[in-house]
Short mmCIF file of C-alpha atoms in Angstrom, two decimals:
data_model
loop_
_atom_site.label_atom_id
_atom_site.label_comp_id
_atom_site.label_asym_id
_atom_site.label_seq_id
_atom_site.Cartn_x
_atom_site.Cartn_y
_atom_site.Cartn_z
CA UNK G 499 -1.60 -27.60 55.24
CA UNK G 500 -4.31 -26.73 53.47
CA UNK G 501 -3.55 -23.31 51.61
CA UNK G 502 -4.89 -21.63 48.32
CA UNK G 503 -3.53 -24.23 45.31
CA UNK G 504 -6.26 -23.53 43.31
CA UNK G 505 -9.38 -21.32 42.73
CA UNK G 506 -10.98 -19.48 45.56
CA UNK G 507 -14.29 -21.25 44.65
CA UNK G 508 -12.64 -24.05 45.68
CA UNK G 509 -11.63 -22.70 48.56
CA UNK G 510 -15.27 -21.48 49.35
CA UNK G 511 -16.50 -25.10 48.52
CA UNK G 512 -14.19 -26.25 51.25
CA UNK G 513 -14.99 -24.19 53.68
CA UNK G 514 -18.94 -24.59 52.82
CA UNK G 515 -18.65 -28.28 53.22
CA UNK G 516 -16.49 -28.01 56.46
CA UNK G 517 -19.00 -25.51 58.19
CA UNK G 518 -21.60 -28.16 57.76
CA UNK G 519 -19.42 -30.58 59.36
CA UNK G 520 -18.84 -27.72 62.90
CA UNK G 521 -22.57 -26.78 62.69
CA UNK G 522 -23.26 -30.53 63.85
CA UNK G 523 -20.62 -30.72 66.48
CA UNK G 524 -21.34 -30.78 70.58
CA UNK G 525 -19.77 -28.50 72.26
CA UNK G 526 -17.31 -30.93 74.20
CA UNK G 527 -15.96 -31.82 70.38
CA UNK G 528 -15.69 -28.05 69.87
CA UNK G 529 -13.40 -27.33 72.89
CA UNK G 530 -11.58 -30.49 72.47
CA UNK G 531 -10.10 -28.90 68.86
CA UNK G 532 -9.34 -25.76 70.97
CA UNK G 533 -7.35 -27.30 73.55
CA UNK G 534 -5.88 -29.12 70.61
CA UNK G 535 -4.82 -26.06 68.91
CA UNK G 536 -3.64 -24.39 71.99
CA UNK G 537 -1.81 -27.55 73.23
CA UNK G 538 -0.13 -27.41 69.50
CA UNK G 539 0.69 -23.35 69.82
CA UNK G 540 2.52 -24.57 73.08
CA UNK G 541 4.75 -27.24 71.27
CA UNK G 542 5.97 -25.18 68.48
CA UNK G 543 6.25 -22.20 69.72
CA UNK G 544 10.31 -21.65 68.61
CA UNK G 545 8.28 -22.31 64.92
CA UNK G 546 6.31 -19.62 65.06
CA UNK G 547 8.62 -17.07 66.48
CA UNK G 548 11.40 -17.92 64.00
CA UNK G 549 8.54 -17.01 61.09
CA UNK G 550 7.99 -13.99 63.10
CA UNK G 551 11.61 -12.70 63.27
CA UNK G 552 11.99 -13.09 59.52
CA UNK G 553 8.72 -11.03 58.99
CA UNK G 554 10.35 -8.08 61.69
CA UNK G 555 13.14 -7.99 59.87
CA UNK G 556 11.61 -7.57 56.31
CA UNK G 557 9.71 -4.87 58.60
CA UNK G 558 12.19 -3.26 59.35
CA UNK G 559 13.99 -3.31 55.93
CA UNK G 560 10.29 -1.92 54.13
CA UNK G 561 10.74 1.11 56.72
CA UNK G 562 7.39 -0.19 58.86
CA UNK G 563 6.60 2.46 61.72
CA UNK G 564 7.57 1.45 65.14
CA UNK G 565 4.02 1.25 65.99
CA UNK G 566 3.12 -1.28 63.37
CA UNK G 567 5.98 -3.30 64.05
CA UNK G 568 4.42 -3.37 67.56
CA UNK G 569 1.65 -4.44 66.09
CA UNK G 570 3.24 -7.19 64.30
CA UNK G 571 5.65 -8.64 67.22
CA UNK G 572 5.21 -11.93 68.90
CA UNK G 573 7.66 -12.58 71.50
CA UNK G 574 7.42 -15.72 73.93
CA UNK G 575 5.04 -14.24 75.87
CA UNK G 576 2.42 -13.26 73.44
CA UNK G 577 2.58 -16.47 72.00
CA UNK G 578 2.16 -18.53 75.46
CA UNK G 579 -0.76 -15.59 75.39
CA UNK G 580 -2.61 -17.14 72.25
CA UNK G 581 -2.71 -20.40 73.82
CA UNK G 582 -4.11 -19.10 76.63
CA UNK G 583 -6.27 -17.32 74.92
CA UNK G 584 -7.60 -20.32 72.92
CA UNK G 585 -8.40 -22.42 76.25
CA UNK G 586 -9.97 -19.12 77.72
CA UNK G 587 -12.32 -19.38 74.89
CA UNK G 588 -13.30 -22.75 75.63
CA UNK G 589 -14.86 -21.90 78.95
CA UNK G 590 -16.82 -19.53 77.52
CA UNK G 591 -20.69 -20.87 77.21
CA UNK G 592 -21.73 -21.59 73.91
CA UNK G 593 -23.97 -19.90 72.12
CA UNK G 594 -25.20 -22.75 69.24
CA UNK G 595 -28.62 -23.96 70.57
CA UNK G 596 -29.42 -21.55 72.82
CA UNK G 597 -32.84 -20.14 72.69
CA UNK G 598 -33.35 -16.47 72.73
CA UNK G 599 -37.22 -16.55 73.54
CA UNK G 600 -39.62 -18.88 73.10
CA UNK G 601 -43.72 -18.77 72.86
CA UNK G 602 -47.46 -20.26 72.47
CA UNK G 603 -49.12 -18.57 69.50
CA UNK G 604 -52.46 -18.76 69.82
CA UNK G 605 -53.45 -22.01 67.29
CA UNK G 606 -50.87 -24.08 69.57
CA UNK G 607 -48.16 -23.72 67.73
CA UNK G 608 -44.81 -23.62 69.84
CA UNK G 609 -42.38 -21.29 68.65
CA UNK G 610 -38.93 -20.82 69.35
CA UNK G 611 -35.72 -18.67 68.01
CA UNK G 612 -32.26 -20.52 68.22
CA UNK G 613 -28.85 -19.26 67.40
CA UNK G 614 -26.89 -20.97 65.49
CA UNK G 615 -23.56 -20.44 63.45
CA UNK G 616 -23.72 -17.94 60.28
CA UNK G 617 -22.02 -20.41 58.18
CA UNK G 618 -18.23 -19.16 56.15
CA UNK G 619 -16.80 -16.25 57.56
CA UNK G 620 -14.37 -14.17 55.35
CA UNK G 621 -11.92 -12.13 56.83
CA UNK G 622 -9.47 -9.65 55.92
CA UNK G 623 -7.13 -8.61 58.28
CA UNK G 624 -3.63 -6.41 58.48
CA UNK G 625 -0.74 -6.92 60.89
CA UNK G 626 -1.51 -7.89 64.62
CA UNK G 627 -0.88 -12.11 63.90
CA UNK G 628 -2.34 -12.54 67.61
CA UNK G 629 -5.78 -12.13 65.06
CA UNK G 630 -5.17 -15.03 63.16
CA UNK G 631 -5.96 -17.32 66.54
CA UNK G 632 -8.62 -14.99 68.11
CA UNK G 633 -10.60 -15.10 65.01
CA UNK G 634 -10.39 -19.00 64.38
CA UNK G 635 -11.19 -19.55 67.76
CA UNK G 636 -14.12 -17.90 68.01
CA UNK G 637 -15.13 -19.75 64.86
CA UNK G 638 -14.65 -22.94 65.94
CA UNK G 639 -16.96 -21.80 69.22
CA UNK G 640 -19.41 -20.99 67.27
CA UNK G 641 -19.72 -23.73 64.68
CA UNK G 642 -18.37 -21.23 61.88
CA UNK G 643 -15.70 -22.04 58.74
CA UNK G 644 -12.98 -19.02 58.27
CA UNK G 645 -10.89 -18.01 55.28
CA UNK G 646 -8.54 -15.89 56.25
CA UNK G 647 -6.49 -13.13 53.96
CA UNK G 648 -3.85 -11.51 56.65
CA UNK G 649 -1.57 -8.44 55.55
CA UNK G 650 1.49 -9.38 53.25
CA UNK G 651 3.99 -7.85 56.67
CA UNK G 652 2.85 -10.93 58.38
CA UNK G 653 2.67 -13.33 56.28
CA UNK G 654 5.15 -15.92 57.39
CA UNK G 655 3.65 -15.59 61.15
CA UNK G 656 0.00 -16.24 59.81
CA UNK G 657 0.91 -19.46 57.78
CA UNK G 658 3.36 -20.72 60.76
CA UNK G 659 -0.37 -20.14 63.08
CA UNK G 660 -2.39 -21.82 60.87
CA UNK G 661 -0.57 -24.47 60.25
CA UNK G 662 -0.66 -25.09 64.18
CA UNK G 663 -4.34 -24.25 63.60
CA UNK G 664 -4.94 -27.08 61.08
CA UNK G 665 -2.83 -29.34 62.98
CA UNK G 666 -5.22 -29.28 66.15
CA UNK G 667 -8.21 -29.88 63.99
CA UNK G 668 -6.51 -32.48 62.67
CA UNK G 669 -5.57 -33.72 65.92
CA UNK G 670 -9.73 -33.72 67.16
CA UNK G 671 -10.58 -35.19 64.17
CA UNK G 672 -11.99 -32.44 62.35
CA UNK G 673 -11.51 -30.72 58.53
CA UNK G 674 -8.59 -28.55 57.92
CA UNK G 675 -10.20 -26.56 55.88
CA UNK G 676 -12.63 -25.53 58.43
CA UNK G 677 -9.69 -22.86 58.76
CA UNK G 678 -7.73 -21.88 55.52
CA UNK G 679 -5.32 -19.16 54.76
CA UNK G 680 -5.14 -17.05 51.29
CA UNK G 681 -1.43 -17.49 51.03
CA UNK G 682 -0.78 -15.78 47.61
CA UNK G 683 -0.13 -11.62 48.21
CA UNK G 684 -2.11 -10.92 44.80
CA UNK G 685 -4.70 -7.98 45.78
CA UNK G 686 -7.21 -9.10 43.18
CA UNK G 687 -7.77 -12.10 45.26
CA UNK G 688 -9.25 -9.39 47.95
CA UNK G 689 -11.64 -8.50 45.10
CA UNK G 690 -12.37 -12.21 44.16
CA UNK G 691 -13.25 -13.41 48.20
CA UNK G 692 -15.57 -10.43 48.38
CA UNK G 693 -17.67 -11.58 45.01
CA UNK G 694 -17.99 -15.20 46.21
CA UNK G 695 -21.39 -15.17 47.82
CA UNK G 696 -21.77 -18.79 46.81
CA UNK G 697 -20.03 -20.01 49.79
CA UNK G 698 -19.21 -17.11 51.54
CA UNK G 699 -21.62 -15.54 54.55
CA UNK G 700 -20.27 -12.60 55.72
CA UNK G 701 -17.04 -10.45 55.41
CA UNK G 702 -15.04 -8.98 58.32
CA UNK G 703 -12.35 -6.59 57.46
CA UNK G 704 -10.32 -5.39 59.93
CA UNK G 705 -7.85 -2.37 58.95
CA UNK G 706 -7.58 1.20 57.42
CA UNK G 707 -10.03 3.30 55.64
CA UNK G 708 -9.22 1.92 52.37
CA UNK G 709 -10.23 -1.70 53.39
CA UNK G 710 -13.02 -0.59 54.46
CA UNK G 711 -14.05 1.29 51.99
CA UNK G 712 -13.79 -1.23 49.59
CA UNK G 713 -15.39 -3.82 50.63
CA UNK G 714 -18.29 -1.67 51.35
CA UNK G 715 -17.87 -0.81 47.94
CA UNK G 716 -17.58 -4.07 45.95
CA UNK G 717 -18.60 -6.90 48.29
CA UNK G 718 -21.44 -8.69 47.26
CA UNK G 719 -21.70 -10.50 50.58
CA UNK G 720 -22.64 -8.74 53.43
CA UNK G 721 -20.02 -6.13 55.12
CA UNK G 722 -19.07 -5.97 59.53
CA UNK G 723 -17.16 -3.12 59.38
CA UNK G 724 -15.23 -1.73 62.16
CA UNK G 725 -11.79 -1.64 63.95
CA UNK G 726 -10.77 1.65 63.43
CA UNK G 727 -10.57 4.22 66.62
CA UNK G 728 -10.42 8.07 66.78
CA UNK G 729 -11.30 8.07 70.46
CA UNK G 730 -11.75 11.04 72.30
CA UNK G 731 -11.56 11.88 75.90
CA UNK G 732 -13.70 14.81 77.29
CA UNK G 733 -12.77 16.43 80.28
CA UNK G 734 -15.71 18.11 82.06
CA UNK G 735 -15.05 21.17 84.39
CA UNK G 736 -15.84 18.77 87.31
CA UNK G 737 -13.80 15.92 86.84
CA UNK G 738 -11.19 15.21 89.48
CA UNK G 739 -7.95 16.42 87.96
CA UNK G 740 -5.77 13.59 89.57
CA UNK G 741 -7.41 10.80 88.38
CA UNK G 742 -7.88 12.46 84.83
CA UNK G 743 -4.06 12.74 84.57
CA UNK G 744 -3.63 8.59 85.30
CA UNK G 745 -6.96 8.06 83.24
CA UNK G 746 -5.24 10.09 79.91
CA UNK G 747 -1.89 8.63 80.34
CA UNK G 748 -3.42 4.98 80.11
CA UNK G 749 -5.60 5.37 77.25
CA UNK G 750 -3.03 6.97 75.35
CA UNK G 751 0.32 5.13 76.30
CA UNK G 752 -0.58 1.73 77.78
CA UNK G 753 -1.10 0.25 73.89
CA UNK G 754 -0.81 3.23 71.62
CA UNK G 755 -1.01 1.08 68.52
CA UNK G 756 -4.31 -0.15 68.59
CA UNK G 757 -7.74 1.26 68.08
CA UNK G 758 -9.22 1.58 71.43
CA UNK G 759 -5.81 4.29 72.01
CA UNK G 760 -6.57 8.04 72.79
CA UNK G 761 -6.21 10.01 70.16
CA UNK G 762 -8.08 13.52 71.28
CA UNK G 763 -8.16 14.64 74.14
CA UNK G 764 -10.88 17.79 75.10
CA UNK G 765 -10.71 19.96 77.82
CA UNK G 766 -12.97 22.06 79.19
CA UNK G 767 -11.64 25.94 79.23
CA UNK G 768 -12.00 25.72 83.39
CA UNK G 769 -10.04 22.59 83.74
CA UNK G 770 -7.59 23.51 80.94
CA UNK G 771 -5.03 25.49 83.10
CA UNK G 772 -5.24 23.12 85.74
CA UNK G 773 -4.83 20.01 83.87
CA UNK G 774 -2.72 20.30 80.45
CA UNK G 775 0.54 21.52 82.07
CA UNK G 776 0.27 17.96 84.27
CA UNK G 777 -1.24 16.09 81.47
CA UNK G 778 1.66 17.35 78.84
CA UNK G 779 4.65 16.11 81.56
CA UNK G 780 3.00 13.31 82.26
CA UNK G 781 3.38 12.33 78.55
CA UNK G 782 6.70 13.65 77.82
CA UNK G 783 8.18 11.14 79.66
CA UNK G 784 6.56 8.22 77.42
CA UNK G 785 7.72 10.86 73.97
CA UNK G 786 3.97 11.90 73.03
CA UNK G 787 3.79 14.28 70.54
CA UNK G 788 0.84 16.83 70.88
CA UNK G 789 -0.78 18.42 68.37
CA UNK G 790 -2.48 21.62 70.00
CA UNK G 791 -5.13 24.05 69.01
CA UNK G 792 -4.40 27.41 69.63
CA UNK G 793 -5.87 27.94 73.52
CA UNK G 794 -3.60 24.60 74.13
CA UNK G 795 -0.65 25.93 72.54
CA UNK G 796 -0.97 29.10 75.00
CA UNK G 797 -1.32 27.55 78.01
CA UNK G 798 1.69 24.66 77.52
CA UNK G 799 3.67 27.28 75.66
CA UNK G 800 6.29 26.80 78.25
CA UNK G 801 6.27 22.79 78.23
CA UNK G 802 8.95 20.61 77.38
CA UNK G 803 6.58 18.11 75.75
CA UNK G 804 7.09 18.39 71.84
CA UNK G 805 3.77 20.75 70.67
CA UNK G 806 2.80 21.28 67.34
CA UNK G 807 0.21 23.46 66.18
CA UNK G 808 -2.95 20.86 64.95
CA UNK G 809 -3.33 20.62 61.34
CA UNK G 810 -7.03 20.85 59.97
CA UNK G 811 -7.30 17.18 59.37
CA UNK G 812 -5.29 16.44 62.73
CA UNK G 813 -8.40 15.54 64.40
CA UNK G 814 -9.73 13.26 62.07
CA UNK G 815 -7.05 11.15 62.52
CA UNK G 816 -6.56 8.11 64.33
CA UNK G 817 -2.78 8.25 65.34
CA UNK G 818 -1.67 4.59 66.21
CA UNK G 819 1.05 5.61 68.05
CA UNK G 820 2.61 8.21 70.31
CA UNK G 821 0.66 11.23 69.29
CA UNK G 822 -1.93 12.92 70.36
CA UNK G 823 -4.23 16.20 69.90
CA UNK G 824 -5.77 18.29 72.24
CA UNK G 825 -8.29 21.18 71.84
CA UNK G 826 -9.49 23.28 74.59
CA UNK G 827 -13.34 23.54 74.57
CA UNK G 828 -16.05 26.11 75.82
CA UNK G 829 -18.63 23.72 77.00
CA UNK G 830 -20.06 20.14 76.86
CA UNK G 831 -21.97 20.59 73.84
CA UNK G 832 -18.29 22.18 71.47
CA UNK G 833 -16.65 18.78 73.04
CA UNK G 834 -20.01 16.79 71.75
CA UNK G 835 -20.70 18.43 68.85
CA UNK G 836 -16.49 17.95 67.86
CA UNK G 837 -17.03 14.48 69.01
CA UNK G 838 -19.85 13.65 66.44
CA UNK G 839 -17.92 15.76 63.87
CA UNK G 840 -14.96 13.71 64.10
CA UNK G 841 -15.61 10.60 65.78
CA UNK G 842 -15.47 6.93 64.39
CA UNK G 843 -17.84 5.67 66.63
CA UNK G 844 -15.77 3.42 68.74
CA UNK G 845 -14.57 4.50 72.09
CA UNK G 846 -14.93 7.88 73.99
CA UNK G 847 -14.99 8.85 77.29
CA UNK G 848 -16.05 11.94 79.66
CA UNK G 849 -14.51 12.11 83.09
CA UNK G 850 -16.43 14.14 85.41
CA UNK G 851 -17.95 14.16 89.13
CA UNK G 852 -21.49 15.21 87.68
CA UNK G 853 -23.83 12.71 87.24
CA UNK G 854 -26.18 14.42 85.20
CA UNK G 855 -23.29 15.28 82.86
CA UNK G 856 -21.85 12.01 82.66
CA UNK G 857 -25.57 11.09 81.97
CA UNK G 858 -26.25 13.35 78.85
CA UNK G 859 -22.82 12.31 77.72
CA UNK G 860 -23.84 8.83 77.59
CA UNK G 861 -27.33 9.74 76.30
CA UNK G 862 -25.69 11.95 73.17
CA UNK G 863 -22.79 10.36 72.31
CA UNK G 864 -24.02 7.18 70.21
CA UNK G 865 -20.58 5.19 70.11
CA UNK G 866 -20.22 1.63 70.00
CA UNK G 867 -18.31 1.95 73.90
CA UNK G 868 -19.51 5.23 75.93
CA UNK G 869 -17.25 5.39 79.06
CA UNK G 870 -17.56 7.54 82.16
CA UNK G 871 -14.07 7.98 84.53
CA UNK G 872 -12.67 5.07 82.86
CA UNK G 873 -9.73 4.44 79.95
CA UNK G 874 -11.03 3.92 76.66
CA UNK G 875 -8.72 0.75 76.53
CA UNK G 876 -11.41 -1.35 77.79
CA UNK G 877 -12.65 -1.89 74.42
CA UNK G 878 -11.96 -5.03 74.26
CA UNK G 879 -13.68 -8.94 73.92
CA UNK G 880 -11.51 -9.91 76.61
CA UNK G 881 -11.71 -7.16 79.05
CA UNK G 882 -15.40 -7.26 78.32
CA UNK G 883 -16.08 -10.84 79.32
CA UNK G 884 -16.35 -12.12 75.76
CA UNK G 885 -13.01 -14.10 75.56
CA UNK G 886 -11.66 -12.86 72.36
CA UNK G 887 -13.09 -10.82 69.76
CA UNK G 888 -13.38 -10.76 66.23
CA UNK G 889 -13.34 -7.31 65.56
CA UNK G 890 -14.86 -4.33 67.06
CA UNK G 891 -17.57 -3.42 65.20
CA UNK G 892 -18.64 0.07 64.74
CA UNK G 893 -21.93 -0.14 62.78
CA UNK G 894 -25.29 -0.37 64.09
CA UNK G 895 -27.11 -3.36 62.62
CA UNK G 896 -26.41 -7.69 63.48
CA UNK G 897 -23.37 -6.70 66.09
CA UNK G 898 -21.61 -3.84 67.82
CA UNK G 899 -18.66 -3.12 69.71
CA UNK G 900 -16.28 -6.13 70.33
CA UNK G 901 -17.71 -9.06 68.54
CA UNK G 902 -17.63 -12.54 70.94
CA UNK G 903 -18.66 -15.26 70.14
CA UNK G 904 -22.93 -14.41 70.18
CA UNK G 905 -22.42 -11.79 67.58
CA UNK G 906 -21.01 -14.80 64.91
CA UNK G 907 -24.11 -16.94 65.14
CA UNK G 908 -28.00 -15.99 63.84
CA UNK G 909 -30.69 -17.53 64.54
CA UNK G 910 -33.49 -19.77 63.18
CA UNK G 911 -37.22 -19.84 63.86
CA UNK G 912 -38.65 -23.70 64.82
CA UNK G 913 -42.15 -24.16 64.56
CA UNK G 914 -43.26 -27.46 67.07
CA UNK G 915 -46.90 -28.18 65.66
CA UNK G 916 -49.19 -31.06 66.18
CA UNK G 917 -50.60 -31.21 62.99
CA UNK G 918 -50.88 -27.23 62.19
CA UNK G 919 -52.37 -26.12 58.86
CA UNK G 920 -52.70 -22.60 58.13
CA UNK G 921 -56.10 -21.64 57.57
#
């Protein structure tokens, strides 16, 4: 297995050489190594759920919320999941060689744009193992080398994955280190990967705030950032109360670990009455805590679901679990205004029978996923078509939203001449 036994440059040198090796394979090689890896999750699956049990219980001793431990499980079933997931990715069309347009200039010359992989992808990662296979994956796909740095919770699960990784490429005839693993827990190895532009092409960190921040901060290679949810739902004074009951519970209980989860929930003052008391006992039997503003607090003032008065920074907060706030709002334009006030960018939603509503909400609320009478859950490479994703990117420029397998490639210009010379 090839791991971190010496410097990350050689590491980067590795991975360098190996993505030269993927950026020349067909894509019949490049599915053959995923159906190598998945056929190798599939054998040793007791492996990697004995790895995973010993990082639960260390979990469990460090005091890890219930919701990250969620995040952190693999049970038989989300493992036979990652194999599936691999193959799944193999049907996908590849992207490598495509052209994205094509012309005549006007001297003859034929030019065309092709995508083609970005090269070494870094990324840094916290929890959720299941990431450690969508990730290489897609890479693979796409003709890229990965180094990966998972969270220190799940670090036993990670190197138990990769190893299956490494043995499938192995298997197909292909470089190990076309996926590695940063094994040691040392942080200033997080620094070091983000200053080795050498080898390295772009950096994908998926986690908190702090992650983010610094490697916006001290990365010399260029940044994807995203992954991190507050999502909001808006309930208009048309929407049809029913559905918005089902629609809330989903989004905030279905997954309530993971980013594309409710965490705010707006009502308009004229649905308010109608909806909260159904919306709060809906959610008391799945334990949500809500964290009300004041008009909230009056009308569920005689609910049995747990209420507590919202903090100041309550709605800035992206909850991971089973809470959620509410505030009651005049209009549209409080519930878009608090949206762009507090929102991440990732996933909100309006729920409404009025088109023209659910038009302007789509028009004025610039998130990376804009639903209308739909869960905000969908945000998702899978659920979207793309296989899986890399990360959900919530930045404007290269790739947003859930990032397939097009938004890890770039593209080249090819000039076909017969003899061209600039004059």
């Amino acid at each position: 297995m090839q791991l971190v036994d010496s410097s990350l440059a050689e590491l980067g040198k590795a991975a360098k050489s190996a993505s030269r090796t993927l950026a020349a394979l067909t894509t019949e090689q490049k599915n053959a190594a995923l159906h190598a890896i998945a056929d190798a999750i599939e054998a040793n699956a007791d492996d990697v759920l004995k790895a995973n049990a010993l990082d639960i219980a260390d979990g469990k001793t460090r005091g890890l919320s219930d919701a990250l431990l969620d995040r952190l499980l693999l049970t038989p079933t989300r493992v036979a999941a990652l194999a599936h997931d691999v193959r799944n990715v193999s049907t996908l069309p590849d992207p490598v060689g495509t052209d994205i347009d094509q012309r005549t200039l006007p001297n003859g010359m034929e030019l065309i744009r092709r995508r083609v992989p970005i090269g070494v992808l870094g990324v840094i990662y916290e929890a959720r193992p299941n990431v450690t296979i969508d990730i290489a994956a897609l890479s693979l796909k796409t003709g890229n080398a990965v180094i990966l740095r998972g969270g220190s919770e799940t670090l036993r699960s990670n190197l138990a994955l990769v190893a299956l990784i490494q043995q499938g490429l192995a298997t197909a005839g292909l470089p190990a280190t076309a996926v590695q693993y940063i094994e040691n827990p040392d942080r200033a190895l997080v620094a070091e990967l983000l200053r080795l532009d050498d080898y390295v092409d772009m950096i994908i960190p998926r986690g908190g705030a702090g992650l983010h921040r610094l490697c916006k901060e001290q990365s010399t290679i260029p940044v994807i950032t995203g992954g991190i949810g507050i999502c909001h739902i808006y309930v208009d004074a048309e929407a049809d109360l029913t559905r918005a009951v089902d629609i809330i519970e989903n989004a905030k209980v279905q997954r309530p670990s993971v980013c594309n989860a409710l965490d705010t929930l707006l009502v308009h003052k004229a649905a308010a009455v109608a909806l909260l008391p159904n919306v709060a006992a809906r959610l008391a039997t799945h334990g949500v805590e809500l964290h009300v503003d004041g008009r909230s607090h009056e009308i569920l003032r005689d609910s049995t679901a747990p209420l507590i008065p919202a903090a100041p920074d309550d709605f800035d907060k992206e909850w991971l679990g089973l809470t959620m706030g509410i505030k009651v709002v005049d209009n549209m334009e409080e519930a878009i205004a608090h949206i762009h006030a507090h929102s991440t960018e990732h996933s909100d939603s309006i729920l409404t029978t009025n088109t023209h509503h659910a038009e302007r909400f789509v028009r004025e609320v610039n998130s990376a996923a804009v639903y209308v009478n739909a869960s905000t859950r969908f945000t998702d490479g899978s659920q979207f078509g793309l296989g899986a994703e890399v990360a959900v990117s919530t930045q404007k420029l290269h790739a947003r939203g859930p990032m397939g397998l097009e938004a890890l490639t770039t593209y080249k210009w090819i000039g076909l001449g017969a003899g061209h010379v600039r004059e």
